[in-house]
PDB file of C-alpha atoms in Angstrom:
ATOM      1  CA  MET A   1      -6.091 -11.576   1.154  1.00  0.00           C
ATOM      2  CA  LYS A   2      -6.153  -9.720  -2.165  1.00  0.00           C
ATOM      3  CA  LEU A   3      -8.793  -7.287  -3.442  1.00  0.00           C
ATOM      4  CA  TYR A   4      -9.597  -6.508  -7.079  1.00  0.00           C
ATOM      5  CA  PRO A   5     -11.951  -3.858  -8.531  1.00  0.00           C
ATOM      6  CA  ILE A   6     -14.327  -5.435 -11.043  1.00  0.00           C
ATOM      7  CA  GLU A   7     -15.778  -2.967 -13.532  1.00  0.00           C
ATOM      8  CA  THR A   8     -18.969  -4.486 -14.931  1.00  0.00           C
ATOM      9  CA  GLY A   9     -20.064  -1.593 -17.153  1.00  0.00           C
ATOM     10  CA  ASN A  10     -21.079   2.049 -17.022  1.00  0.00           C
ATOM     11  CA  PHE A  11     -24.501   3.591 -17.559  1.00  0.00           C
ATOM     12  CA  LYS A  12     -26.405   6.832 -17.009  1.00  0.00           C
ATOM     13  CA  LEU A  13     -29.270   7.814 -14.729  1.00  0.00           C
ATOM     14  CA  ASP A  14     -31.414  10.904 -14.399  1.00  0.00           C
ATOM     15  CA  GLY A  15     -29.621  13.380 -12.159  1.00  0.00           C
ATOM     16  CA  GLY A  16     -32.834  14.530 -10.510  1.00  0.00           C
ATOM     17  CA  ALA A  17     -33.737  10.977  -9.556  1.00  0.00           C
ATOM     18  CA  MET A  18     -30.243  10.458  -8.147  1.00  0.00           C
ATOM     19  CA  PHE A  19     -30.447  13.545  -5.912  1.00  0.00           C
ATOM     20  CA  GLY A  20     -34.116  13.714  -4.964  1.00  0.00           C
ATOM     21  CA  VAL A  21     -35.110  17.180  -3.682  1.00  0.00           C
ATOM     22  CA  VAL A  22     -31.645  18.717  -4.144  1.00  0.00           C
ATOM     23  CA  PRO A  23     -31.771  21.376  -6.904  1.00  0.00           C
ATOM     24  CA  LYS A  24     -29.880  20.708 -10.112  1.00  0.00           C
ATOM     25  CA  THR A  25     -27.941  23.966  -9.711  1.00  0.00           C
ATOM     26  CA  ILE A  26     -26.296  22.325  -6.681  1.00  0.00           C
ATOM     27  CA  TRP A  27     -25.792  18.682  -7.662  1.00  0.00           C
ATOM     28  CA  ASN A  28     -24.667  19.593 -11.176  1.00  0.00           C
ATOM     29  CA  ARG A  29     -21.438  20.958  -9.684  1.00  0.00           C
ATOM     30  CA  THR A  30     -20.263  17.520  -8.558  1.00  0.00           C
ATOM     31  CA  ASN A  31     -22.185  15.308 -10.992  1.00  0.00           C
ATOM     32  CA  PRO A  32     -22.528  17.256 -14.260  1.00  0.00           C
ATOM     33  CA  ALA A  33     -25.466  16.234 -16.429  1.00  0.00           C
ATOM     34  CA  ASP A  34     -25.617  15.884 -20.190  1.00  0.00           C
ATOM     35  CA  ALA A  35     -28.250  17.472 -22.436  1.00  0.00           C
ATOM     36  CA  ASN A  36     -30.769  14.831 -21.355  1.00  0.00           C
ATOM     37  CA  ASN A  37     -30.179  15.493 -17.644  1.00  0.00           C
ATOM     38  CA  LEU A  38     -28.334  12.169 -17.320  1.00  0.00           C
ATOM     39  CA  ILE A  39     -25.253  11.698 -15.133  1.00  0.00           C
ATOM     40  CA  ASP A  40     -22.444   9.142 -15.362  1.00  0.00           C
ATOM     41  CA  ILE A  41     -22.864   6.047 -13.200  1.00  0.00           C
ATOM     42  CA  ALA A  42     -20.460   3.120 -12.663  1.00  0.00           C
ATOM     43  CA  ALA A  43     -21.176  -0.461 -11.648  1.00  0.00           C
ATOM     44  CA  ARG A  44     -17.858  -1.057  -9.866  1.00  0.00           C
ATOM     45  CA  CYS A  45     -17.860  -4.330  -7.953  1.00  0.00           C
ATOM     46  CA  LEU A  46     -15.249  -5.896  -5.685  1.00  0.00           C
ATOM     47  CA  LEU A  47     -13.556  -9.292  -5.799  1.00  0.00           C
ATOM     48  CA  ILE A  48     -12.002 -10.727  -2.625  1.00  0.00           C
ATOM     49  CA  GLU A  49      -9.425 -13.512  -2.886  1.00  0.00           C
ATOM     50  CA  ASP A  50      -9.138 -14.997   0.590  1.00  0.00           C
ATOM     51  CA  GLY A  51      -7.530 -18.426   0.839  1.00  0.00           C
ATOM     52  CA  ASN A  52      -9.644 -20.868  -1.162  1.00  0.00           C
ATOM     53  CA  ARG A  53     -12.513 -18.414  -1.425  1.00  0.00           C
ATOM     54  CA  LEU A  54     -13.131 -16.011  -4.286  1.00  0.00           C
ATOM     55  CA  ILE A  55     -15.933 -13.683  -3.209  1.00  0.00           C
ATOM     56  CA  LEU A  56     -17.616 -11.277  -5.631  1.00  0.00           C
ATOM     57  CA  ILE A  57     -19.533  -8.367  -4.100  1.00  0.00           C
ATOM     58  CA  ASP A  58     -22.357  -7.341  -6.476  1.00  0.00           C
ATOM     59  CA  ASN A  59     -22.183  -8.017 -10.215  1.00  0.00           C
ATOM     60  CA  GLY A  60     -23.841  -5.225 -12.200  1.00  0.00           C
ATOM     61  CA  MET A  61     -26.781  -5.345 -14.611  1.00  0.00           C
ATOM     62  CA  GLY A  62     -25.778  -8.471 -16.507  1.00  0.00           C
ATOM     63  CA  ASN A  63     -26.458  -8.824 -20.222  1.00  0.00           C
ATOM     64  CA  LYS A  64     -29.721 -10.749 -20.569  1.00  0.00           C
ATOM     65  CA  GLN A  65     -32.201  -7.869 -20.694  1.00  0.00           C
ATOM     66  CA  SER A  66     -33.653  -6.540 -23.934  1.00  0.00           C
ATOM     67  CA  GLU A  67     -32.194  -3.803 -26.094  1.00  0.00           C
ATOM     68  CA  LYS A  68     -35.171  -1.657 -25.115  1.00  0.00           C
ATOM     69  CA  PHE A  69     -34.419  -2.161 -21.410  1.00  0.00           C
ATOM     70  CA  PHE A  70     -30.767  -1.210 -21.750  1.00  0.00           C
ATOM     71  CA  GLY A  71     -31.783   1.750 -23.902  1.00  0.00           C
ATOM     72  CA  TYR A  72     -33.260   3.390 -20.819  1.00  0.00           C
ATOM     73  CA  TYR A  73     -29.821   3.419 -19.169  1.00  0.00           C
ATOM     74  CA  SER A  74     -27.572   4.712 -21.976  1.00  0.00           C
ATOM     75  CA  LEU A  75     -24.767   2.176 -21.517  1.00  0.00           C
ATOM     76  CA  TRP A  76     -21.311   3.542 -22.255  1.00  0.00           C
ATOM     77  CA  GLY A  77     -17.694   2.405 -22.129  1.00  0.00           C
ATOM     78  CA  THR A  78     -16.084  -0.967 -22.798  1.00  0.00           C
ATOM     79  CA  HIS A  79     -16.140  -2.602 -19.356  1.00  0.00           C
ATOM     80  CA  SER A  80     -17.743  -5.987 -18.738  1.00  0.00           C
ATOM     81  CA  LEU A  81     -17.769  -8.480 -15.888  1.00  0.00           C
ATOM     82  CA  ASP A  82     -15.995 -11.231 -17.836  1.00  0.00           C
ATOM     83  CA  LYS A  83     -13.393  -8.872 -19.264  1.00  0.00           C
ATOM     84  CA  SER A  84     -12.643  -7.412 -15.846  1.00  0.00           C
ATOM     85  CA  LEU A  85     -12.324 -10.852 -14.210  1.00  0.00           C
ATOM     86  CA  ALA A  86     -10.010 -11.988 -17.011  1.00  0.00           C
ATOM     87  CA  GLU A  87      -7.699  -9.010 -16.425  1.00  0.00           C
ATOM     88  CA  TYR A  88      -6.817 -10.584 -13.069  1.00  0.00           C
ATOM     89  CA  GLY A  89      -6.651 -14.152 -14.381  1.00  0.00           C
ATOM     90  CA  PHE A  90     -10.108 -15.266 -13.209  1.00  0.00           C
ATOM     91  CA  HIS A  91     -13.224 -16.732 -14.790  1.00  0.00           C
ATOM     92  CA  ARG A  92     -16.769 -16.615 -13.437  1.00  0.00           C
ATOM     93  CA  ASP A  93     -16.559 -20.381 -12.805  1.00  0.00           C
ATOM     94  CA  ASP A  94     -13.790 -19.648 -10.264  1.00  0.00           C
ATOM     95  CA  ILE A  95     -16.144 -17.614  -8.065  1.00  0.00           C
ATOM     96  CA  THR A  96     -17.038 -19.442  -4.836  1.00  0.00           C
ATOM     97  CA  ASP A  97     -19.375 -16.834  -3.329  1.00  0.00           C
ATOM     98  CA  VAL A  98     -21.508 -14.011  -4.699  1.00  0.00           C
ATOM     99  CA  PHE A  99     -22.468 -11.482  -2.025  1.00  0.00           C
ATOM    100  CA  MET A 100     -25.267  -9.123  -3.045  1.00  0.00           C
ATOM    101  CA  THR A 101     -25.645  -5.875  -1.112  1.00  0.00           C
ATOM    102  CA  HIS A 102     -29.268  -5.865  -2.283  1.00  0.00           C
ATOM    103  CA  LEU A 103     -31.296  -7.237  -5.163  1.00  0.00           C
ATOM    104  CA  HIS A 104     -31.973  -4.191  -7.323  1.00  0.00           C
ATOM    105  CA  PHE A 105     -31.230  -5.078 -10.942  1.00  0.00           C
ATOM    106  CA  ASP A 106     -28.065  -2.982 -11.267  1.00  0.00           C
ATOM    107  CA  HIS A 107     -26.496  -4.847  -8.338  1.00  0.00           C
ATOM    108  CA  CYS A 108     -27.510  -8.461  -9.006  1.00  0.00           C
ATOM    109  CA  GLY A 109     -28.463  -8.685 -12.697  1.00  0.00           C
ATOM    110  CA  GLY A 110     -25.208 -10.454 -13.486  1.00  0.00           C
ATOM    111  CA  SER A 111     -26.134 -13.322 -11.151  1.00  0.00           C
ATOM    112  CA  VAL A 112     -28.363 -14.902 -13.806  1.00  0.00           C
ATOM    113  CA  GLN A 113     -27.945 -15.422 -17.540  1.00  0.00           C
ATOM    114  CA  TRP A 114     -29.729 -17.050 -20.455  1.00  0.00           C
ATOM    115  CA  ASN A 115     -29.155 -20.781 -20.805  1.00  0.00           C
ATOM    116  CA  ALA A 116     -27.319 -22.037 -23.888  1.00  0.00           C
ATOM    117  CA  ALA A 117     -30.529 -22.545 -25.849  1.00  0.00           C
ATOM    118  CA  LYS A 118     -31.919 -19.160 -24.739  1.00  0.00           C
ATOM    119  CA  THR A 119     -35.095 -20.882 -23.637  1.00  0.00           C
ATOM    120  CA  GLY A 120     -34.769 -19.964 -19.977  1.00  0.00           C
ATOM    121  CA  TYR A 121     -32.457 -18.689 -17.270  1.00  0.00           C
ATOM    122  CA  GLU A 122     -29.610 -20.215 -15.277  1.00  0.00           C
ATOM    123  CA  VAL A 123     -27.227 -18.928 -12.631  1.00  0.00           C
ATOM    124  CA  ALA A 124     -24.161 -17.254 -14.119  1.00  0.00           C
ATOM    125  CA  PHE A 125     -21.766 -18.540 -11.425  1.00  0.00           C
ATOM    126  CA  LYS A 126     -22.295 -22.283 -11.448  1.00  0.00           C
ATOM    127  CA  ASN A 127     -19.881 -23.050  -8.602  1.00  0.00           C
ATOM    128  CA  ALA A 128     -20.874 -20.220  -6.254  1.00  0.00           C
ATOM    129  CA  LYS A 129     -23.088 -19.735  -3.243  1.00  0.00           C
ATOM    130  CA  PHE A 130     -25.324 -16.676  -3.576  1.00  0.00           C
ATOM    131  CA  TRP A 131     -25.649 -14.592  -0.408  1.00  0.00           C
ATOM    132  CA  THR A 132     -28.388 -12.159   0.618  1.00  0.00           C
ATOM    133  CA  ASN A 133     -30.356 -11.983   3.862  1.00  0.00           C
ATOM    134  CA  GLU A 134     -33.783 -13.413   4.558  1.00  0.00           C
ATOM    135  CA  ASP A 135     -35.505 -10.117   5.342  1.00  0.00           C
ATOM    136  CA  HIS A 136     -34.304  -8.545   2.114  1.00  0.00           C
ATOM    137  CA  TRP A 137     -35.123 -11.689   0.120  1.00  0.00           C
ATOM    138  CA  ASN A 138     -38.719 -11.596   1.331  1.00  0.00           C
ATOM    139  CA  TRP A 139     -38.874  -7.870   0.561  1.00  0.00           C
ATOM    140  CA  ALA A 140     -37.550  -8.401  -2.974  1.00  0.00           C
ATOM    141  CA  THR A 141     -39.648 -11.437  -3.894  1.00  0.00           C
ATOM    142  CA  LYS A 142     -42.867  -9.729  -2.741  1.00  0.00           C
ATOM    143  CA  PRO A 143     -42.035  -6.238  -3.980  1.00  0.00           C
ATOM    144  CA  ASN A 144     -43.891  -3.055  -3.162  1.00  0.00           C
ATOM    145  CA  LEU A 145     -45.157  -0.934  -6.040  1.00  0.00           C
ATOM    146  CA  ARG A 146     -42.325   1.569  -5.578  1.00  0.00           C
ATOM    147  CA  GLU A 147     -39.559  -0.994  -6.119  1.00  0.00           C
ATOM    148  CA  LYS A 148     -41.285  -3.495  -8.380  1.00  0.00           C
ATOM    149  CA  ALA A 149     -39.407  -2.216 -11.441  1.00  0.00           C
ATOM    150  CA  SER A 150     -36.069  -2.714  -9.659  1.00  0.00           C
ATOM    151  CA  PHE A 151     -36.702  -6.237  -8.326  1.00  0.00           C
ATOM    152  CA  LEU A 152     -36.852  -8.382 -11.481  1.00  0.00           C
ATOM    153  CA  SER A 153     -37.881 -11.977 -10.858  1.00  0.00           C
ATOM    154  CA  GLU A 154     -35.575 -13.285 -13.601  1.00  0.00           C
ATOM    155  CA  ASN A 155     -32.611 -11.821 -11.679  1.00  0.00           C
ATOM    156  CA  ILE A 156     -33.655 -13.331  -8.378  1.00  0.00           C
ATOM    157  CA  LEU A 157     -35.645 -16.573  -8.451  1.00  0.00           C
ATOM    158  CA  PRO A 158     -33.127 -18.726 -10.419  1.00  0.00           C
ATOM    159  CA  MET A 159     -30.693 -18.415  -7.486  1.00  0.00           C
ATOM    160  CA  GLN A 160     -33.214 -20.133  -5.231  1.00  0.00           C
ATOM    161  CA  GLU A 161     -34.299 -22.636  -7.869  1.00  0.00           C
ATOM    162  CA  SER A 162     -30.685 -23.748  -8.361  1.00  0.00           C
ATOM    163  CA  GLY A 163     -30.308 -24.531  -4.659  1.00  0.00           C
ATOM    164  CA  GLN A 164     -27.396 -22.085  -4.400  1.00  0.00           C
ATOM    165  CA  LEU A 165     -29.123 -19.382  -2.334  1.00  0.00           C
ATOM    166  CA  HIS A 166     -27.862 -18.710   1.203  1.00  0.00           C
ATOM    167  CA  PHE A 167     -28.711 -16.133   3.851  1.00  0.00           C
ATOM    168  CA  ILE A 168     -26.429 -13.906   5.900  1.00  0.00           C
ATOM    169  CA  LYS A 169     -27.752 -13.961   9.457  1.00  0.00           C
ATOM    170  CA  SER A 170     -29.206 -10.593  10.438  1.00  0.00           C
ATOM    171  CA  PRO A 171     -27.815  -9.204  13.701  1.00  0.00           C
ATOM    172  CA  GLU A 172     -29.879  -7.960  16.622  1.00  0.00           C
ATOM    173  CA  SER A 173     -28.302  -4.511  16.105  1.00  0.00           C
ATOM    174  CA  ASP A 174     -27.410  -2.937  12.757  1.00  0.00           C
ATOM    175  CA  PHE A 175     -23.872  -4.338  12.552  1.00  0.00           C
ATOM    176  CA  VAL A 176     -22.323  -7.793  12.566  1.00  0.00           C
ATOM    177  CA  GLU A 177     -18.560  -7.815  13.113  1.00  0.00           C
ATOM    178  CA  LYS A 178     -17.963 -11.063  11.258  1.00  0.00           C
ATOM    179  CA  SER A 179     -20.439 -12.468   8.768  1.00  0.00           C
ATOM    180  CA  GLU A 180     -20.474 -15.943   7.259  1.00  0.00           C
ATOM    181  CA  LEU A 181     -18.028 -14.643   4.643  1.00  0.00           C
ATOM    182  CA  GLY A 182     -15.546 -13.332   7.182  1.00  0.00           C
ATOM    183  CA  PHE A 183     -16.116  -9.583   6.912  1.00  0.00           C
ATOM    184  CA  GLY A 184     -18.277  -7.171   8.872  1.00  0.00           C
ATOM    185  CA  VAL A 185     -21.652  -5.989   7.580  1.00  0.00           C
ATOM    186  CA  PHE A 186     -23.583  -2.795   8.367  1.00  0.00           C
ATOM    187  CA  PHE A 187     -27.339  -3.247   7.762  1.00  0.00           C
ATOM    188  CA  VAL A 188     -29.310  -0.192   6.579  1.00  0.00           C
ATOM    189  CA  ASN A 189     -32.968   0.254   5.688  1.00  0.00           C
ATOM    190  CA  GLY A 190     -33.384   3.695   4.124  1.00  0.00           C
ATOM    191  CA  HIS A 191     -32.665   2.764   0.521  1.00  0.00           C
ATOM    192  CA  THR A 192     -34.370  -0.617   0.712  1.00  0.00           C
ATOM    193  CA  GLU A 193     -35.012  -3.207   3.405  1.00  0.00           C
ATOM    194  CA  LYS A 194     -31.792  -4.610   4.927  1.00  0.00           C
ATOM    195  CA  MET A 195     -29.255  -3.448   2.372  1.00  0.00           C
ATOM    196  CA  MET A 196     -25.799  -4.677   3.445  1.00  0.00           C
ATOM    197  CA  ILE A 197     -22.611  -2.575   3.536  1.00  0.00           C
ATOM    198  CA  PRO A 198     -19.493  -4.806   3.791  1.00  0.00           C
ATOM    199  CA  HIS A 199     -16.586  -3.699   6.014  1.00  0.00           C
ATOM    200  CA  ILE A 200     -13.436  -5.532   4.894  1.00  0.00           C
ATOM    201  CA  GLN A 201     -10.213  -5.578   6.908  1.00  0.00           C
ATOM    202  CA  TYR A 202      -7.427  -5.332   4.356  1.00  0.00           C
ATOM    203  CA  GLN A 203      -3.827  -4.940   5.514  1.00  0.00           C
ATOM    204  CA  ASP A 204      -4.088  -2.026   7.963  1.00  0.00           C
ATOM    205  CA  LYS A 205      -7.207  -0.530   6.358  1.00  0.00           C
ATOM    206  CA  THR A 206     -10.988  -0.897   6.590  1.00  0.00           C
ATOM    207  CA  ILE A 207     -12.481  -0.930   3.098  1.00  0.00           C
ATOM    208  CA  CYS A 208     -16.226  -0.201   3.055  1.00  0.00           C
ATOM    209  CA  PHE A 209     -18.205  -1.166  -0.041  1.00  0.00           C
ATOM    210  CA  MET A 210     -20.751   1.632  -0.216  1.00  0.00           C
ATOM    211  CA  ALA A 211     -23.477   0.210  -2.516  1.00  0.00           C
ATOM    212  CA  ASP A 212     -26.333   2.767  -2.505  1.00  0.00           C
ATOM    213  CA  LEU A 213     -25.722   4.310   0.924  1.00  0.00           C
ATOM    214  CA  ILE A 214     -23.152   6.723  -0.581  1.00  0.00           C
ATOM    215  CA  PRO A 215     -23.503   6.268  -4.374  1.00  0.00           C
ATOM    216  CA  THR A 216     -21.096   9.067  -5.358  1.00  0.00           C
ATOM    217  CA  VAL A 217     -18.942  11.743  -3.736  1.00  0.00           C
ATOM    218  CA  GLY A 218     -21.767  14.161  -4.488  1.00  0.00           C
ATOM    219  CA  HIS A 219     -23.997  12.292  -2.026  1.00  0.00           C
ATOM    220  CA  LEU A 220     -21.858  12.923   1.072  1.00  0.00           C
ATOM    221  CA  PRO A 221     -24.046  15.753   2.502  1.00  0.00           C
ATOM    222  CA  LEU A 222     -26.729  14.151   4.671  1.00  0.00           C
ATOM    223  CA  PRO A 223     -29.806  15.615   2.897  1.00  0.00           C
ATOM    224  CA  TYR A 224     -28.506  14.536  -0.523  1.00  0.00           C
ATOM    225  CA  VAL A 225     -30.614  11.389  -0.737  1.00  0.00           C
ATOM    226  CA  MET A 226     -31.622   9.565  -3.899  1.00  0.00           C
ATOM    227  CA  GLY A 227     -35.203   9.736  -5.094  1.00  0.00           C
ATOM    228  CA  TYR A 228     -34.994   5.944  -5.322  1.00  0.00           C
ATOM    229  CA  ASP A 229     -34.730   5.539  -1.529  1.00  0.00           C
ATOM    230  CA  THR A 230     -37.884   4.109   0.013  1.00  0.00           C
ATOM    231  CA  ARG A 231     -37.345   5.757   3.416  1.00  0.00           C
ATOM    232  CA  PRO A 232     -35.297   8.945   2.904  1.00  0.00           C
ATOM    233  CA  LEU A 233     -35.818  10.146   6.473  1.00  0.00           C
ATOM    234  CA  LEU A 234     -34.158   6.925   7.624  1.00  0.00           C
ATOM    235  CA  THR A 235     -31.325   7.184   5.113  1.00  0.00           C
ATOM    236  CA  MET A 236     -30.116  10.440   6.667  1.00  0.00           C
ATOM    237  CA  PRO A 237     -29.430   9.123  10.203  1.00  0.00           C
ATOM    238  CA  GLU A 238     -27.942   5.953   8.715  1.00  0.00           C
ATOM    239  CA  LYS A 239     -25.560   8.094   6.644  1.00  0.00           C
ATOM    240  CA  ALA A 240     -24.786  10.236   9.677  1.00  0.00           C
ATOM    241  CA  LYS A 241     -23.906   7.212  11.803  1.00  0.00           C
ATOM    242  CA  PHE A 242     -21.761   5.650   9.106  1.00  0.00           C
ATOM    243  CA  LEU A 243     -19.956   8.832   8.039  1.00  0.00           C
ATOM    244  CA  THR A 244     -19.157   9.786  11.631  1.00  0.00           C
ATOM    245  CA  ALA A 245     -17.530   6.370  12.118  1.00  0.00           C
ATOM    246  CA  ALA A 246     -15.802   6.629   8.737  1.00  0.00           C
ATOM    247  CA  ALA A 247     -14.235   9.983   9.615  1.00  0.00           C
ATOM    248  CA  GLU A 248     -13.197   8.880  13.114  1.00  0.00           C
ATOM    249  CA  ASN A 249     -11.703   5.573  11.960  1.00  0.00           C
ATOM    250  CA  ASN A 250     -10.337   6.656   8.560  1.00  0.00           C
ATOM    251  CA  TYR A 251     -12.375   4.134   6.597  1.00  0.00           C
ATOM    252  CA  TYR A 252     -11.686   3.831   2.889  1.00  0.00           C
ATOM    253  CA  LEU A 253     -14.967   4.137   1.000  1.00  0.00           C
ATOM    254  CA  PHE A 254     -15.162   2.009  -2.152  1.00  0.00           C
ATOM    255  CA  LEU A 255     -17.695   3.801  -4.362  1.00  0.00           C
ATOM    256  CA  GLU A 256     -19.735   1.420  -6.488  1.00  0.00           C
ATOM    257  CA  HIS A 257     -21.584   4.038  -8.542  1.00  0.00           C
ATOM    258  CA  ASP A 258     -19.162   6.960  -8.869  1.00  0.00           C
ATOM    259  CA  ALA A 259     -17.776   6.802 -12.404  1.00  0.00           C
ATOM    260  CA  HIS A 260     -14.986   9.282 -11.643  1.00  0.00           C
ATOM    261  CA  ASN A 261     -14.001   8.635  -8.007  1.00  0.00           C
ATOM    262  CA  GLU A 262     -13.087   5.091  -7.012  1.00  0.00           C
ATOM    263  CA  ILE A 263     -12.062   5.210  -3.348  1.00  0.00           C
ATOM    264  CA  ILE A 264     -12.196   8.123  -0.898  1.00  0.00           C
ATOM    265  CA  THR A 265     -11.597   8.941   2.752  1.00  0.00           C
ATOM    266  CA  VAL A 266     -13.643  11.524   4.658  1.00  0.00           C
ATOM    267  CA  GLU A 267     -13.198  14.021   7.484  1.00  0.00           C
ATOM    268  CA  GLN A 268     -15.328  16.221   9.729  1.00  0.00           C
ATOM    269  CA  THR A 269     -15.625  19.848   8.576  1.00  0.00           C
ATOM    270  CA  GLU A 270     -17.736  22.844   9.570  1.00  0.00           C
ATOM    271  CA  LYS A 271     -20.251  21.747   6.927  1.00  0.00           C
ATOM    272  CA  GLY A 272     -20.320  18.127   8.098  1.00  0.00           C
ATOM    273  CA  VAL A 273     -18.430  15.091   6.829  1.00  0.00           C
ATOM    274  CA  ARG A 274     -16.804  15.751   3.478  1.00  0.00           C
ATOM    275  CA  MET A 275     -14.211  14.105   1.244  1.00  0.00           C
ATOM    276  CA  LYS A 276     -10.654  14.186   2.582  1.00  0.00           C
ATOM    277  CA  GLU A 277      -8.657  12.333  -0.093  1.00  0.00           C
ATOM    278  CA  ARG A 278      -9.411  10.412  -3.236  1.00  0.00           C
ATOM    279  CA  PHE A 279      -7.546   7.351  -4.493  1.00  0.00           C
ATOM    280  CA  SER A 280      -7.579   5.027  -7.450  1.00  0.00           C
ATOM    281  CA  CYS A 281      -8.223   1.372  -6.692  1.00  0.00           C
ATOM    282  CA  GLU A 282      -4.699   0.615  -7.840  1.00  0.00           C
ATOM    283  CA  GLU A 283      -3.242   2.871  -5.129  1.00  0.00           C
ATOM    284  CA  ILE A 284      -5.161   1.198  -2.315  1.00  0.00           C
ATOM    285  CA  LEU A 285      -5.864  -2.397  -3.356  1.00  0.00           C
ATOM    286  CA  GLU A 286      -2.596  -3.478  -4.951  1.00  0.00           C
TER     287      GLU A 286
END
C-alpha cells in the first residue's frame, strides 16, 4: 500500500463560523484571521494505492461552480486536483473508488464536472465507484434548511444517475473495523448525519482522515466546535471518544482542512488531549 496527499485547492472561511461560540481572542492565536475575519483552509485529500485499487478520499470543491460562488470562499494558492494527481503519475481516469466522508460541497464537489458541451453534468471519475452510506445519502438528498446550502444537487445526483453510486454498510455500533474498501470507518453524527472517518493501517501506523471532526489543530479542545455542526452537543463526546483513542493508540491524524499542519499526533495533558508532534505528509506517507 502507498498513500499520497492530494491538494485540491485552498480557500478561506469566516473564523467565527469555524469556531462557533469560542471568542476570536482565543481562536485567533492558532488560526489567525485576515482583515475580513477569514482564516486559511485547505482541501487536502488522500489517495490510497492498494493493489489494483486507487482510492481517493474526498475531492474538494471542484471547478464547475460560478465565479460568484467561488468569490465567497476567497480561493488562494496554485493547487488543483488534476495537478496533484499528476505529480504522482496518476490521472482521474485511473481512480477506481471515490470515498466521500460526507457530501458537503467542499468534500465532494470534485466528483462531478460539466460535460464537454457544458450543457449538463457528468461524473468526473468515469471509471470509479462512488462511496457514501445510505443514511447520509438520504440526509443529503432531502436536506434540512440548515445544510441546504452545503448539499448541492449538482454535486450529488449525477453519481446516482450514472449508476456508479455505492453504499458503505453502516455498523450496529459507531465503528466498522473493515469496510468494503478495506479500511476501518468511525461514524459520527455531530457535524452531519453519518459522516465517516477512515482509519487506514499503513505500515506500523494508523492514519485517520479527520474530515470535519477535527478540521484544524485549533479545534482539538472539546468545546471548540464549528458553527456549521448540526448537533454540537453530540460533536463533543464524539471528539472525546476519538481523541482518547488517538492519544492511547498514537494515531496519526491527517488534517483535511488545516492549511499549515498536515499530520499530527496527540497526547493527554492536564488541559485535555492536545497536539504532541506535527509532521509533513512527506515524513509519514513516503
